[in-house]
């Protein structure tokens, strides 16, 4: 049903206001947040309509897979024959560096946009936006499905806008119409769907006639991340999750090998971050450091986002009070956050940012001690830490077989995807075109 004219006008006005605010933020910070794609009804007509333009039909296909929480060193420390099979067929990065903070939603969205969180706007798994006066959370289905939260252009929008069919079996951002465009095929997130059913759907998409077959497919698995958050990293549960995912990957590989188009498929295996152990004894309560009356916590954990009343004076006072008492981390005004984190430009980040030492967390209310769970996995810390390093493997036509390349940055994956698919990438990315492509291709 068409939206009433008044609703459309309000939507256009809201989009214009958000763009103007982003421009002012960028001018003050020296970093430009990415433009928000158009959100008008007309923008939706620029999708593929479910039909590949003739010029795309002979192009290769890319299956982009995320194994949430897969540390780079798991390839060496566990016996994973299906992952080893991909590595032997293609190229592996020694590690892949996440963006800061090394959390699920920011990193997944960076992988598919080539932008860092301060520019694409997804600065945490949850956060508060002082401009909108609203909060975003990965558990909030309405927020996750609202395209106005997302800046930049995810790869499925790039494909659809240029007349190429795209499909997403889960990926952060894929449930929203971003710039008015969704992938042709997409699924609302449901963690209860068995992994084999996810693979079956991907293989069915790859068997479609060439005019309707998606050339870009995303696939997501949360099993390892979930097991790691519940258990110590050396526990049987984590090892079992890895073995389960290896079996699932084997089903996908066998299915691709049986396709008529098997020689036209790139398989790109990624993860969003690594994992390290933490414990209740390493969790600190914010109110043990400061009076929280005039402080709003956008999110906590390995990194904490604090919105403080009283302008710069109030923020400076809070920063100083935290640093005088905190021994396992450091608080910064947003403009002081270390430049290498690329985490200053967006007010969603907060007025004060607290970066905790590896293994330590800051919370409004620390988790309750549980004798049955003395330690558990967590992530979000400095991306240069070996524990946060992520997975990257690629196999497909023209990929150098059996090579290992030096560490890469995950913002360089989006340019690689556009190069493999022969798509035009937007200008002004944080990722660098060609950086991965020239290392992995013959």
XYZ file of C-alpha atoms in Angstrom:
442
model
C 0.000 0.000 0.000
C 1.453 3.424 -0.954
C 2.362 5.681 1.935
C 0.274 8.831 2.393
C 1.820 11.929 0.794
C 2.266 13.562 4.194
C 4.252 10.546 5.442
C 6.496 10.622 2.395
C 7.201 14.326 2.884
C 8.095 13.762 6.529
C 10.422 10.930 5.493
C 12.163 13.137 2.909
C 12.532 15.987 5.418
C 13.972 13.609 8.018
C 16.516 12.252 5.539
C 17.576 15.788 4.544
C 18.034 16.810 8.197
C 20.176 13.733 8.913
C 22.357 14.436 5.889
C 22.901 18.053 6.949
C 23.833 16.953 10.465
C 26.308 14.417 9.065
C 27.906 17.116 6.927
C 28.334 19.447 9.919
C 29.826 16.595 11.989
C 32.312 15.821 9.241
C 33.346 19.430 8.824
C 34.064 19.750 12.542
C 35.888 16.431 12.914
C 37.885 16.385 9.705
C 36.296 13.035 8.792
C 33.268 12.841 6.519
C 30.578 10.333 7.460
C 29.439 8.481 4.361
C 26.448 9.834 2.530
C 23.130 8.151 3.239
C 21.754 6.696 -0.007
C 18.457 8.147 -1.275
C 15.417 6.911 0.657
C 12.623 7.966 -1.678
C 10.207 5.519 -3.263
C 11.850 6.244 -6.618
C 15.162 4.841 -5.343
C 13.545 1.434 -4.896
C 12.889 1.218 -8.620
C 16.629 1.256 -9.247
C 16.990 -2.289 -7.906
C 17.328 -5.238 -10.256
C 13.657 -6.161 -10.055
C 14.808 -9.753 -9.601
C 16.251 -9.979 -13.118
C 19.937 -9.731 -13.991
C 20.697 -7.274 -16.742
C 22.092 -9.144 -19.781
C 25.588 -7.749 -19.237
C 25.798 -9.400 -15.802
C 24.673 -12.920 -16.716
C 28.097 -14.213 -17.718
C 29.809 -12.709 -14.695
C 31.005 -14.887 -11.799
C 29.123 -15.458 -8.564
C 30.372 -14.592 -5.071
C 29.251 -16.408 -1.929
C 30.351 -14.336 1.067
C 30.204 -16.351 4.294
C 30.655 -15.129 7.860
C 31.513 -17.438 10.739
C 30.854 -15.115 13.670
C 33.636 -15.199 16.266
C 36.102 -17.316 14.243
C 39.593 -16.359 15.427
C 42.272 -16.409 12.747
C 44.423 -18.875 14.688
C 41.632 -21.476 14.875
C 42.749 -22.597 11.405
C 45.988 -23.837 12.960
C 44.840 -24.924 16.420
C 41.873 -27.100 15.353
C 41.560 -29.909 12.817
C 39.119 -28.440 10.301
C 39.350 -30.396 7.037
C 36.749 -28.371 5.116
C 38.388 -25.050 5.978
C 41.731 -26.624 5.072
C 40.212 -27.678 1.749
C 39.339 -24.062 0.936
C 42.780 -22.886 2.029
C 44.467 -25.430 -0.251
C 42.303 -24.418 -3.200
C 42.779 -20.708 -2.719
C 44.391 -17.958 -0.669
C 44.362 -17.137 3.024
C 45.241 -13.948 4.861
C 47.519 -14.482 7.823
C 44.944 -12.477 9.769
C 42.192 -9.987 9.027
C 42.041 -6.898 11.254
C 38.552 -5.905 12.413
C 37.455 -2.307 12.694
C 37.156 -0.718 16.128
C 35.252 -1.683 18.175
C 35.652 -5.362 17.311
C 31.945 -6.086 17.691
C 29.539 -7.997 15.457
C 27.349 -5.366 13.811
C 30.035 -2.706 13.192
C 32.353 -5.246 11.597
C 29.803 -7.027 9.472
C 28.636 -3.705 8.088
C 32.234 -2.591 7.427
C 32.916 -5.813 5.519
C 30.093 -5.051 3.083
C 30.496 -1.254 2.774
C 34.265 -0.633 2.862
C 33.635 2.019 5.533
C 34.608 2.295 9.185
C 31.929 2.717 11.876
C 32.455 6.457 12.352
C 31.325 6.845 8.717
C 28.735 4.111 8.208
C 27.027 4.882 11.506
C 26.779 1.426 13.110
C 29.172 2.291 15.934
C 28.228 -0.605 18.217
C 25.863 -3.530 18.560
C 23.724 -1.030 20.415
C 24.126 2.729 20.801
C 22.316 5.994 21.427
C 21.966 8.668 18.743
C 21.704 12.117 20.391
C 20.627 13.718 17.100
C 17.675 11.376 16.629
C 17.065 11.031 20.365
C 16.710 7.284 19.781
C 18.582 4.084 20.491
C 19.594 1.292 18.132
C 20.069 -2.291 19.310
C 20.677 -5.525 17.454
C 17.816 -7.055 19.476
C 15.360 -4.347 18.338
C 13.772 -5.690 15.168
C 12.213 -2.327 14.289
C 15.564 -0.509 14.502
C 17.465 -3.228 12.647
C 14.912 -3.048 9.825
C 14.938 0.767 9.590
C 17.177 1.793 6.692
C 17.640 5.342 7.991
C 20.069 4.066 10.646
C 22.560 2.895 8.003
C 24.947 5.010 5.968
C 27.089 3.913 3.068
C 26.151 1.382 0.409
C 26.305 -2.334 1.253
C 27.411 -4.663 -1.516
C 23.909 -6.022 -2.132
C 22.652 -2.479 -2.748
C 25.612 -1.817 -5.058
C 24.681 -4.944 -7.020
C 20.931 -4.302 -7.139
C 21.382 -0.635 -8.058
C 23.484 -1.730 -11.049
C 20.994 -4.356 -12.196
C 22.540 -7.455 -10.600
C 20.449 -9.820 -8.474
C 21.651 -10.210 -4.874
C 20.597 -12.518 -2.033
C 21.218 -12.491 1.725
C 20.690 -15.431 4.029
C 21.305 -13.161 7.003
C 23.785 -10.318 7.390
C 23.564 -7.236 9.627
C 21.820 -4.536 7.611
C 20.234 -6.902 5.089
C 16.779 -6.676 6.691
C 16.534 -2.934 5.969
C 15.735 -1.084 2.771
C 18.930 0.976 2.555
C 18.548 3.796 0.070
C 15.142 2.275 -0.636
C 16.723 -0.951 -1.924
C 16.767 -4.486 -0.531
C 18.411 -7.602 -1.935
C 16.065 -9.529 -4.224
C 16.147 -12.476 -1.816
C 16.559 -11.930 1.926
C 15.623 -13.507 5.239
C 14.713 -11.869 8.556
C 17.187 -13.128 11.115
C 16.166 -16.319 12.883
C 18.950 -18.066 14.755
C 16.846 -21.224 15.048
C 17.091 -22.025 11.328
C 19.442 -25.031 11.051
C 22.755 -24.441 9.325
C 22.061 -27.138 6.736
C 18.839 -25.374 5.755
C 20.775 -22.155 5.210
C 23.224 -23.942 2.926
C 20.369 -25.668 1.084
C 18.759 -22.302 0.326
C 22.050 -20.879 -1.008
C 22.521 -23.868 -3.316
C 18.947 -23.506 -4.546
C 19.620 -19.862 -5.386
C 22.707 -20.923 -7.340
C 20.604 -23.372 -9.380
C 18.172 -20.715 -10.585
C 18.079 -19.777 -14.285
C 20.781 -17.266 -15.212
C 18.354 -14.347 -15.523
C 17.229 -14.789 -11.890
C 20.316 -16.349 -10.278
C 21.927 -14.077 -7.661
C 25.542 -13.206 -8.378
C 26.118 -11.946 -4.834
C 25.046 -14.116 -1.899
C 25.740 -13.580 1.796
C 25.516 -16.363 4.366
C 25.912 -16.064 8.133
C 26.519 -18.536 10.975
C 26.350 -17.574 14.668
C 26.979 -21.005 16.215
C 30.616 -20.451 17.203
C 30.051 -16.975 18.627
C 27.137 -18.230 20.721
C 29.140 -21.161 22.085
C 32.085 -18.887 22.891
C 29.939 -16.409 24.826
C 28.617 -19.241 26.985
C 31.821 -21.154 27.663
C 35.594 -20.889 28.162
C 37.393 -20.912 24.825
C 39.104 -24.201 25.603
C 35.836 -25.930 26.443
C 34.382 -28.855 24.487
C 31.435 -26.638 23.472
C 33.664 -24.329 21.422
C 35.463 -27.221 19.772
C 32.143 -28.882 18.948
C 30.829 -25.676 17.383
C 33.921 -25.458 15.169
C 33.560 -29.084 14.079
C 29.883 -28.527 13.335
C 30.668 -25.502 11.168
C 33.394 -27.444 9.387
C 30.841 -30.126 8.477
C 28.425 -27.439 7.284
C 31.140 -25.887 5.138
C 31.816 -29.327 3.659
C 28.165 -29.575 2.592
C 28.420 -26.165 0.943
C 31.641 -27.083 -0.865
C 30.218 -30.376 -2.129
C 27.072 -28.597 -3.264
C 29.027 -25.958 -5.183
C 31.233 -28.634 -6.754
C 28.080 -30.336 -8.087
C 26.783 -27.192 -9.805
C 26.997 -26.624 -13.534
C 28.458 -23.179 -12.721
C 31.014 -24.499 -10.192
C 33.908 -22.902 -12.107
C 32.240 -19.490 -11.897
C 31.837 -19.301 -8.111
C 34.059 -17.402 -5.693
C 33.800 -18.503 -2.083
C 34.906 -15.831 0.405
C 35.078 -16.965 4.042
C 35.264 -14.297 6.730
C 34.614 -13.587 10.363
C 33.840 -10.348 12.132
C 36.269 -10.597 15.062
C 38.192 -12.973 17.253
C 37.568 -13.863 20.884
C 39.265 -13.779 24.292
C 38.158 -14.902 27.733
C 36.800 -12.653 30.437
C 35.174 -13.212 33.832
C 32.913 -11.555 36.370
C 35.982 -10.622 38.413
C 37.186 -8.559 35.418
C 33.930 -6.599 35.050
C 33.777 -3.097 36.527
C 30.650 -1.111 37.401
C 30.529 2.425 36.037
C 28.936 3.739 39.248
C 31.986 2.529 41.186
C 33.997 5.141 39.253
C 31.678 8.146 38.884
C 28.312 9.573 39.819
C 26.174 8.421 36.871
C 23.283 10.848 37.444
C 24.031 12.926 34.343
C 25.572 10.127 32.274
C 23.826 7.945 29.721
C 25.656 4.757 28.704
C 25.116 4.108 25.006
C 26.755 0.717 25.392
C 29.264 -0.981 27.658
C 31.671 -3.917 27.623
C 35.234 -3.886 26.271
C 34.419 -0.378 25.012
C 31.926 1.957 26.681
C 30.092 4.889 25.114
C 29.033 7.647 27.535
C 26.770 10.574 26.701
C 27.314 13.277 29.310
C 25.196 16.297 30.268
C 26.936 19.641 30.619
C 28.711 19.900 27.283
C 32.493 19.728 27.030
C 32.938 20.768 30.675
C 30.808 17.875 31.901
C 32.492 15.396 29.548
C 35.974 16.497 30.651
C 35.014 16.103 34.308
C 33.710 12.565 33.702
C 36.812 11.617 31.722
C 39.107 12.862 34.494
C 37.148 11.126 37.250
C 37.216 7.799 35.424
C 40.940 8.017 34.696
C 41.728 8.838 38.318
C 40.130 5.554 39.450
C 40.216 3.122 36.543
C 43.294 0.903 36.467
C 42.326 -1.479 33.633
C 41.437 0.940 30.865
C 41.414 4.567 29.819
C 38.737 7.176 29.152
C 38.943 9.661 26.262
C 36.920 12.584 25.062
C 35.606 11.573 21.656
C 38.016 13.921 19.887
C 40.919 12.310 21.825
C 40.230 8.699 20.881
C 43.484 7.355 19.345
C 43.520 8.187 15.639
C 44.278 4.603 14.637
C 40.821 3.583 15.895
C 39.082 5.911 13.373
C 36.399 6.486 15.970
C 35.749 10.204 16.396
C 33.445 11.560 13.706
C 29.976 10.432 14.781
C 28.147 11.691 17.921
C 26.648 8.207 18.229
C 30.085 7.236 19.585
C 29.430 9.292 22.738
C 31.038 12.258 24.481
C 33.415 10.019 26.457
C 34.761 6.680 25.211
C 36.275 4.187 27.639
C 38.629 1.623 26.117
C 39.268 -1.292 28.458
C 42.369 -3.462 28.680
C 42.160 -6.883 27.036
C 39.862 -9.165 29.010
C 38.342 -6.356 31.106
C 34.877 -4.821 30.692
C 32.902 -1.814 31.945
C 29.150 -2.039 32.549
C 26.269 -0.155 34.064
C 25.601 -3.385 35.987
C 28.315 -6.062 35.780
C 27.169 -9.611 35.012
C 26.195 -11.684 38.005
C 28.766 -14.249 39.129
C 27.827 -17.801 38.088
C 29.719 -20.795 39.537
C 28.779 -22.819 36.444
C 30.379 -20.234 34.171
C 33.648 -18.996 35.690
C 34.964 -17.684 32.358
C 33.535 -17.045 28.929
C 34.508 -15.587 25.575
C 34.075 -11.947 24.641
C 35.266 -9.492 21.970
C 35.286 -5.773 21.264
C 38.839 -4.832 22.246
C 41.656 -3.208 20.271
C 41.698 -4.758 16.755
C 45.506 -5.103 16.747
C 45.364 -7.674 19.558
C 46.053 -11.184 18.182
C 42.975 -12.433 20.041
C 40.734 -10.156 17.972
C 42.166 -11.206 14.584
C 39.572 -12.606 12.168
C 39.394 -15.198 9.400
C 39.799 -14.552 5.661
C 39.921 -17.227 2.950
C 39.069 -17.005 -0.746
C 38.832 -19.636 -3.490
C 37.533 -19.452 -7.037
C 38.498 -18.835 -10.658
C 41.915 -17.225 -10.986
C 42.711 -17.270 -7.260
C 46.270 -18.305 -6.419
C 46.138 -21.739 -4.824
C 47.757 -22.492 -1.472
C 49.153 -19.026 -0.780
C 49.105 -17.033 2.434
C 49.131 -13.250 2.187
C 50.023 -10.759 4.936
C 47.432 -9.315 7.303
C 44.596 -7.378 5.677
C 41.982 -4.875 6.891
C 38.345 -5.858 6.647
C 37.359 -2.566 4.973
C 39.305 -3.810 1.933
C 36.871 -6.715 1.426
C 34.128 -4.556 -0.104
C 36.371 -3.238 -2.918
C 37.449 -6.832 -3.585
C 33.817 -7.926 -3.943
C 33.085 -5.182 -6.456
C 36.182 -6.171 -8.433
C 35.208 -9.848 -8.526
C 31.680 -8.964 -9.658
C 32.646 -6.222 -12.113
C 30.637 -3.560 -10.264
C 31.326 0.159 -9.857
C 32.228 0.981 -6.276
C 31.238 4.319 -4.718
C 33.995 6.878 -4.343
C 35.554 7.855 -1.013
C 35.778 4.455 0.636
C 37.952 3.670 3.639
C 38.923 0.418 1.943
C 41.466 0.538 -0.859
C 40.587 -0.896 -4.292
C 42.961 -3.586 -5.503
C 44.733 -4.100 -2.190
C 43.503 -7.670 -1.706
C 42.796 -8.446 -5.375
C 46.375 -8.035 -6.556
C 47.644 -10.313 -3.775
C 45.232 -13.214 -4.222
C 44.667 -13.340 -7.987
C 46.977 -14.933 -10.548
